[in-house]
Amino acid sequence: MTTPVTGPVLVLLDHDADGGLRPPTLELLTAGRALGAVHGAWIADGSDPDEGAIEVLGTYGVETVHVVDVGDADARLTPVAADGLTAVVQRAEASVLLLTSSFENKEIAARVGIATGAGVVVDASGLEVEADRVVAAKTVFAGTWNTRCAVRTPLAVIALKPGSVQAEPPAEPTTVALVRQAVTVDDGARRVQVAEHTERAASTRPDLGAAAVVVVGGRGTNGDFALLEELADLLGGAVGATRVATDEGWIGRDAQIGQTGVTVAPQLYIGAGVSGAVHHRGGMQSAGTIVAINSDPEAPIFEIADFGIVGDLFAVVPQTIAELRRLRG
Ligand code: FAD
């Protein structure tokens, strides 16, 4: 049974460039409410969240939003966001800081942990308070072990995986108070500047859930999806990934196939560098034809594959691409 923490539960309010709250943030607000009074940290260029965002935050029971102005520093950079968040944590005297467990946020969590001396748990899948300690659940060793980690410091920094909690508003909305805070960002957080950024053209590939052909990459890609994208484009297919690949930030989370991702049932599934773990299979094993490319002949994916190629994907996929191009003249 969870007992409330003493200080506020501060939630990092992840938002897109247009100020829209990212859906996993609502999951954090739901998880946070079970622990205590929920505050939000809005880290931007000093501009307030728009009325739409504030309404959603009130609907999800947020009492106070701390609007952080990082001045001329770039709020998109993790060291800058970490400085801003550290200042809010200290001012709000928060007991818990919750972040969505994304690639960037895990780095922010670590930086805040170092700055505040807090215990940090990333990739958590649940949390509760037991004997005045925040206890986070997380799986380790590719999901083969469940652990529970008790944080021993007054502040617990927890990065919760998307999908761990069902987002649900409370019965009664709150009136959100805005507290503005200017933060002077340390020189150490400014060592890197974004010199230029260009939005990538929208994908012309079919929707992953509906595609007839899906080409999937796992840890074996080591982060390089270029060949798989080329193969998918040749076949008019979509690109998917295992959770390892999305957790590593190699590809967006919307590409994840499996128990905690998208379920696909394409006519053709090609998995490269994918072991075929049970959580992944749950989202793809009803595919029509399964082709597996894996350097380990013992990889479990071969148990369900219609065609298996034992080999290095960086050798096999270029040959496949070349042969497809040759056949098509
Ligand atoms: P690994 O299991 O590490 O396999 C990598 C494979 O690549 C190995 O078989 C290796 O032989 C091969 N390889 C390496 N180099 C090469 C190369 N050069 N050429 C060819 N092959 C190579 N996972 C999901 O995918 N989707 C989910 O939705 C999902 N949900 C989960 C939910 C829970 C609650 C838990 C606990 C886990 C979940 N997982 C999920 C994780 C899942 O258990 C596995 O850890 C994950 O699927 C493994 O991903 P992988 O195959 O990329 O990595």
Coordinates of C-alpha atoms and ligand atoms in Angstrom, one line a residue:
M1 CA 0.0 0.0 0.0
T2 CA 1.4 3.3 -1.1
T3 CA 1.7 6.1 1.5
P4 CA 2.1 9.7 0.4
V5 CA 5.5 11.4 0.3
T6 CA 6.0 14.6 2.2
G7 CA 7.1 17.0 -0.5
P8 CA 5.6 17.5 -3.9
V9 CA 6.0 15.0 -6.7
L10 CA 7.5 17.0 -9.5
V11 CA 6.9 15.8 -13.1
L12 CA 9.0 16.9 -16.0
L13 CA 6.4 18.1 -18.6
D14 CA 7.8 16.9 -21.9
H15 CA 6.3 18.9 -24.7
D16 CA 6.7 19.2 -28.4
A17 CA 7.9 22.4 -30.2
D18 CA 4.2 23.5 -30.5
G19 CA 3.8 23.2 -26.7
G20 CA 1.6 20.1 -26.9
L21 CA 2.1 17.7 -23.9
R22 CA 3.6 14.3 -24.9
P23 CA 1.2 11.5 -24.0
P24 CA 3.6 9.6 -21.6
T25 CA 3.6 12.8 -19.4
L26 CA -0.1 12.1 -18.6
E27 CA 1.0 8.7 -17.4
L28 CA 3.6 10.3 -15.1
L29 CA 0.9 12.7 -13.7
T30 CA -1.3 9.7 -12.9
A31 CA 1.5 7.8 -11.2
G32 CA 2.6 10.9 -9.3
R33 CA -0.9 11.5 -7.9
A34 CA -0.8 8.1 -6.2
L35 CA 2.3 9.4 -4.2
G36 CA 1.4 12.9 -3.3
A37 CA 0.7 16.5 -4.5
V38 CA 1.7 16.8 -8.1
H39 CA 3.7 19.7 -9.5
G40 CA 4.9 20.1 -13.1
A41 CA 8.2 21.5 -14.4
W42 CA 7.8 23.4 -17.7
I43 CA 11.3 24.0 -19.1
A44 CA 11.3 26.3 -22.1
D45 CA 12.5 29.8 -23.1
G46 CA 10.4 31.4 -20.4
S47 CA 7.1 31.2 -22.2
D48 CA 4.2 29.8 -20.3
P49 CA 2.4 26.6 -21.4
D50 CA -0.6 27.6 -23.5
E51 CA -4.2 27.5 -22.3
G52 CA -4.8 24.1 -23.8
A53 CA -1.8 22.5 -22.0
I54 CA -2.8 24.2 -18.7
E55 CA -6.3 22.8 -19.0
V56 CA -5.0 19.3 -19.5
L57 CA -2.7 19.7 -16.6
G58 CA -5.6 20.8 -14.4
T59 CA -7.6 17.9 -15.6
Y60 CA -4.8 15.6 -14.5
G61 CA -4.7 17.1 -11.0
V62 CA -1.5 19.3 -11.2
E63 CA -1.5 21.8 -8.5
T64 CA 1.5 24.0 -9.5
V65 CA 3.5 24.4 -12.7
H66 CA 7.0 25.8 -12.3
V67 CA 7.8 27.7 -15.5
V68 CA 11.5 27.8 -15.9
D69 CA 13.2 30.5 -18.0
V70 CA 16.7 29.4 -19.0
G71 CA 17.4 32.8 -20.6
D72 CA 19.5 32.6 -23.7
A73 CA 20.5 28.9 -23.1
D74 CA 19.0 26.2 -25.3
A75 CA 16.3 24.4 -23.3
R76 CA 16.4 21.4 -25.7
L77 CA 19.9 20.5 -24.5
T78 CA 20.0 18.0 -21.7
P79 CA 22.6 19.8 -19.5
V80 CA 20.5 23.0 -19.7
A81 CA 17.2 21.1 -18.9
A82 CA 19.0 19.4 -16.0
D83 CA 20.2 22.8 -14.6
G84 CA 16.6 24.1 -14.8
L85 CA 15.1 21.0 -13.3
T86 CA 17.6 21.0 -10.4
A87 CA 16.7 24.6 -9.6
V88 CA 12.9 23.7 -9.5
V89 CA 13.5 20.5 -7.5
Q90 CA 15.3 22.5 -4.8
R91 CA 12.9 25.4 -4.8
A92 CA 9.8 23.2 -4.6
E93 CA 11.5 20.9 -2.0
A94 CA 10.3 17.9 -4.1
S95 CA 10.4 14.4 -2.6
V96 CA 10.1 12.7 -6.0
L97 CA 11.1 13.8 -9.5
L98 CA 9.4 11.8 -12.3
L99 CA 10.5 11.8 -15.9
T100 CA 9.5 9.7 -18.9
S101 CA 12.3 7.2 -19.5
S102 CA 13.5 8.5 -22.8
F103 CA 17.1 8.5 -24.0
E104 CA 17.4 12.3 -23.2
N105 CA 15.5 12.2 -20.0
K106 CA 17.7 9.4 -18.6
E107 CA 20.7 11.7 -19.0
I108 CA 18.8 14.5 -17.4
A109 CA 17.8 12.2 -14.5
A110 CA 21.5 11.3 -14.0
R111 CA 22.6 14.9 -14.1
V112 CA 19.9 16.0 -11.6
G113 CA 20.9 13.0 -9.4
I114 CA 24.5 14.1 -9.3
A115 CA 23.6 17.8 -8.7
T116 CA 21.3 17.0 -5.8
G117 CA 22.7 13.8 -4.4
A118 CA 19.5 12.0 -5.1
G119 CA 19.1 8.3 -5.8
V120 CA 18.2 7.7 -9.4
V121 CA 16.3 4.7 -11.0
V122 CA 15.8 4.7 -14.8
D123 CA 13.7 2.4 -16.9
A124 CA 11.3 1.8 -14.0
S125 CA 8.0 0.1 -14.8
G126 CA 6.2 1.0 -11.5
L127 CA 6.6 2.8 -8.2
E128 CA 5.2 3.0 -4.8
V129 CA 6.2 4.2 -1.3
E130 CA 7.0 1.7 1.3
A131 CA 8.3 2.6 4.8
D132 CA 8.8 6.2 3.7
R133 CA 11.0 5.1 0.8
V134 CA 10.2 5.3 -2.9
V135 CA 10.5 1.9 -4.4
A136 CA 10.7 1.5 -8.1
A137 CA 10.2 -1.7 -10.0
K138 CA 12.4 -2.5 -13.0
T139 CA 13.3 -5.5 -15.1
V140 CA 16.9 -6.3 -15.9
F141 CA 18.9 -8.7 -18.1
A142 CA 16.6 -8.5 -21.1
G143 CA 13.5 -8.9 -19.0
T144 CA 14.6 -12.1 -17.3
W145 CA 14.7 -10.7 -13.8
N146 CA 12.3 -8.4 -11.9
T147 CA 13.9 -6.1 -9.4
R148 CA 12.6 -3.6 -6.8
C149 CA 14.9 -0.7 -6.0
A150 CA 14.4 1.3 -2.8
V151 CA 15.7 4.9 -3.0
R152 CA 17.5 5.8 0.2
T153 CA 17.8 9.6 -0.3
P154 CA 15.1 12.3 0.6
L155 CA 14.7 13.0 -3.1
A156 CA 14.0 10.1 -5.5
V157 CA 14.6 10.6 -9.2
I158 CA 12.6 8.1 -11.2
A159 CA 12.5 7.7 -15.0
L160 CA 9.4 5.7 -15.8
K161 CA 9.0 3.8 -19.0
P162 CA 6.2 4.8 -21.3
G163 CA 3.2 2.5 -21.0
S164 CA 3.9 1.5 -17.4
V165 CA 0.8 3.3 -16.1
Q166 CA -2.6 3.9 -17.7
A167 CA -3.2 7.6 -17.9
E168 CA -6.3 8.5 -16.0
P169 CA -7.6 11.9 -14.7
P170 CA -8.9 12.2 -11.2
A171 CA -12.6 12.8 -10.5
E172 CA -12.0 16.5 -9.8
P173 CA -9.8 18.8 -11.8
T174 CA -7.5 21.3 -10.1
T175 CA -6.8 25.0 -10.6
V176 CA -3.2 25.2 -11.8
A177 CA -1.0 27.8 -10.2
L178 CA 1.9 29.1 -12.3
V179 CA 5.2 29.9 -10.6
R180 CA 7.9 31.5 -12.8
Q181 CA 11.5 30.9 -12.1
A182 CA 14.5 32.3 -13.9
V183 CA 17.5 30.0 -13.9
T184 CA 21.1 31.1 -14.7
V185 CA 22.5 28.1 -16.6
D186 CA 26.0 27.2 -15.6
D187 CA 28.7 27.6 -18.2
G188 CA 29.3 23.8 -18.0
A189 CA 25.9 23.3 -19.5
R190 CA 26.7 25.5 -22.5
R191 CA 29.7 23.5 -23.8
V192 CA 27.7 22.4 -26.8
Q193 CA 25.4 24.5 -28.9
V194 CA 23.0 23.4 -31.6
A195 CA 24.5 25.1 -34.6
E196 CA 21.7 24.1 -37.0
H197 CA 18.7 22.0 -37.0
T198 CA 16.6 20.8 -40.0
E199 CA 13.3 19.0 -39.7
R200 CA 13.4 15.6 -41.5
A201 CA 11.0 15.2 -44.3
A202 CA 7.9 13.3 -43.2
S203 CA 8.2 9.6 -43.9
T204 CA 6.7 8.3 -47.2
R205 CA 6.7 4.8 -45.8
P206 CA 3.4 3.0 -44.9
D207 CA 2.1 3.0 -41.4
L208 CA 3.8 0.4 -39.3
G209 CA 0.6 -1.2 -38.0
A210 CA -0.9 -1.5 -41.5
A211 CA 2.1 -2.2 -43.7
A212 CA 2.2 -5.4 -45.8
V213 CA 6.0 -5.6 -45.4
V214 CA 7.9 -4.8 -42.2
V215 CA 11.7 -4.7 -41.9
V216 CA 12.8 -4.8 -38.3
G217 CA 16.1 -4.0 -36.7
G218 CA 17.3 -5.0 -33.2
R219 CA 20.5 -4.7 -31.1
G220 CA 22.4 -6.4 -33.9
T221 CA 22.1 -3.2 -36.0
N222 CA 24.2 -1.4 -33.4
G223 CA 22.2 1.7 -34.2
D224 CA 22.7 1.7 -37.9
F225 CA 19.3 1.4 -39.6
A226 CA 20.3 2.8 -43.0
L227 CA 20.4 -0.6 -44.7
L228 CA 17.1 -1.7 -43.3
E229 CA 15.5 1.5 -44.4
E230 CA 16.9 1.0 -47.9
L231 CA 15.5 -2.6 -47.9
A232 CA 12.1 -1.4 -46.6
D233 CA 11.9 1.3 -49.3
L234 CA 12.7 -1.2 -52.0
L235 CA 9.9 -3.5 -50.8
G236 CA 7.5 -0.6 -50.1
G237 CA 7.5 -1.6 -46.4
A238 CA 7.7 0.1 -43.0
V239 CA 10.6 0.0 -40.6
G240 CA 10.1 -1.4 -37.1
A241 CA 12.4 -2.1 -34.2
T242 CA 12.8 -4.1 -31.0
R243 CA 12.6 -2.4 -27.7
V244 CA 16.4 -2.5 -27.3
A245 CA 16.7 -0.3 -30.4
T246 CA 14.1 2.2 -29.2
D247 CA 15.4 2.3 -25.7
E248 CA 18.9 3.1 -27.1
G249 CA 17.3 6.0 -29.0
W250 CA 18.4 4.5 -32.4
I251 CA 14.9 4.9 -33.7
G252 CA 11.6 6.5 -32.5
R253 CA 9.5 4.6 -29.9
D254 CA 6.6 4.5 -32.3
A255 CA 8.7 1.9 -34.3
Q256 CA 8.7 -0.5 -31.4
I257 CA 7.0 -3.9 -32.1
G258 CA 6.0 -6.1 -29.3
Q259 CA 4.2 -6.5 -26.0
T260 CA 4.8 -2.8 -25.1
G261 CA 4.8 -1.5 -28.7
V262 CA 2.9 -1.9 -31.9
T263 CA 1.4 -5.3 -32.9
V264 CA 2.0 -6.0 -36.6
A265 CA 0.6 -8.8 -38.8
P266 CA 2.3 -8.1 -42.2
Q267 CA 2.5 -10.5 -45.1
L268 CA 6.2 -10.3 -44.8
Y269 CA 8.3 -9.7 -41.6
I270 CA 12.1 -9.4 -42.0
G271 CA 14.0 -9.3 -38.7
A272 CA 17.7 -8.4 -38.7
G273 CA 19.8 -8.6 -35.6
V274 CA 16.6 -9.4 -33.6
S275 CA 16.9 -12.3 -31.1
G276 CA 13.1 -13.1 -31.1
A277 CA 12.5 -12.5 -27.3
V278 CA 9.1 -13.4 -26.1
H279 CA 8.1 -9.8 -25.6
H280 CA 8.9 -9.0 -29.2
R281 CA 7.3 -12.1 -30.6
G282 CA 4.0 -11.1 -28.9
G283 CA 3.8 -8.3 -31.5
M284 CA 4.8 -10.0 -34.7
Q285 CA 4.4 -13.8 -34.6
S286 CA 1.1 -13.7 -36.6
A287 CA 3.0 -12.3 -39.6
G288 CA 2.4 -14.3 -42.8
T289 CA 6.1 -15.1 -43.7
I290 CA 8.9 -14.5 -41.2
V291 CA 12.4 -14.1 -42.4
A292 CA 15.2 -13.9 -39.8
I293 CA 18.8 -12.7 -40.3
N294 CA 20.9 -13.4 -37.3
S295 CA 24.5 -14.3 -36.7
D296 CA 23.7 -16.7 -33.9
P297 CA 22.2 -20.0 -35.2
E298 CA 20.7 -20.6 -31.7
A299 CA 18.7 -17.3 -31.7
P300 CA 15.1 -18.0 -30.7
I301 CA 13.7 -16.2 -33.7
F302 CA 14.7 -19.1 -35.9
E303 CA 12.1 -21.2 -34.0
I304 CA 9.3 -19.2 -35.6
A305 CA 11.0 -18.1 -38.8
D306 CA 9.8 -19.5 -42.2
F307 CA 13.2 -18.6 -43.7
G308 CA 16.3 -18.2 -41.6
I309 CA 19.7 -16.8 -42.7
V310 CA 22.6 -17.3 -40.3
G311 CA 25.0 -14.5 -41.0
D312 CA 26.1 -10.9 -40.3
L313 CA 23.2 -8.6 -41.3
F314 CA 25.8 -6.1 -42.6
A315 CA 26.8 -8.7 -45.2
V316 CA 23.4 -10.3 -45.8
V317 CA 21.2 -7.2 -46.2
P318 CA 23.4 -5.5 -48.9
Q319 CA 23.3 -8.8 -50.9
T320 CA 19.6 -9.0 -50.5
I321 CA 19.3 -5.4 -51.7
A322 CA 21.6 -6.0 -54.7
E323 CA 19.6 -9.1 -55.7
L324 CA 16.3 -7.3 -55.5
R325 CA 17.6 -4.5 -57.6
R326 CA 19.0 -7.0 -60.1
L327 CA 15.7 -8.9 -60.3
R328 CA 13.9 -5.6 -60.9
G329 CA 16.3 -4.7 -63.7
Ligands
FAD1 P1 18.9 -9.0 -28.3 O1 18.0 -9.9 -27.5 O2 20.2 -8.5 -27.6 O3 19.3 -9.7 -29.6 C1 20.2 -9.1 -30.6 C2 20.4 -10.2 -31.6 O4 21.2 -9.7 -32.6 C3 21.1 -11.4 -31.1 O5 20.3 -12.6 -31.3 C4 22.4 -11.5 -31.9 O6 22.8 -12.8 -32.2 C5 22.1 -10.7 -33.1 N1 23.2 -10.0 -33.8 C6 24.1 -9.2 -33.2 N2 24.9 -8.7 -34.2 C7 24.4 -9.1 -35.4 C8 24.8 -8.9 -36.7 N3 25.8 -8.1 -37.0 N4 24.1 -9.5 -37.7 C9 23.0 -10.3 -37.4 N5 22.6 -10.6 -36.1 C10 23.3 -10.0 -35.1 N6 11.0 -6.1 -26.7 C11 10.5 -5.8 -27.9 O7 11.1 -5.9 -28.9 N7 9.2 -5.2 -27.9 C12 8.5 -5.0 -26.8 O8 7.4 -4.6 -26.9 C13 9.0 -5.4 -25.6 N8 8.3 -5.3 -24.4 C14 8.9 -5.7 -23.3 C15 8.1 -5.6 -22.1 C16 8.6 -6.1 -20.9 C17 7.8 -6.0 -19.7 C18 9.9 -6.5 -20.9 C19 10.5 -7.0 -19.6 C20 10.7 -6.6 -22.0 C21 10.2 -6.2 -23.2 N9 10.9 -6.2 -24.4 C22 10.4 -5.9 -25.6 C23 12.4 -6.6 -24.4 C24 12.6 -8.0 -24.8 O9 12.5 -8.8 -23.7 C25 14.0 -8.1 -25.4 O10 15.0 -7.6 -24.5 C26 14.2 -7.4 -26.7 O11 13.2 -7.7 -27.6 C27 15.5 -7.8 -27.3 O12 15.8 -7.0 -28.4 P2 16.8 -7.4 -29.5 O13 16.4 -8.7 -30.2 O14 17.1 -6.2 -30.4 O15 18.2 -7.7 -28.7

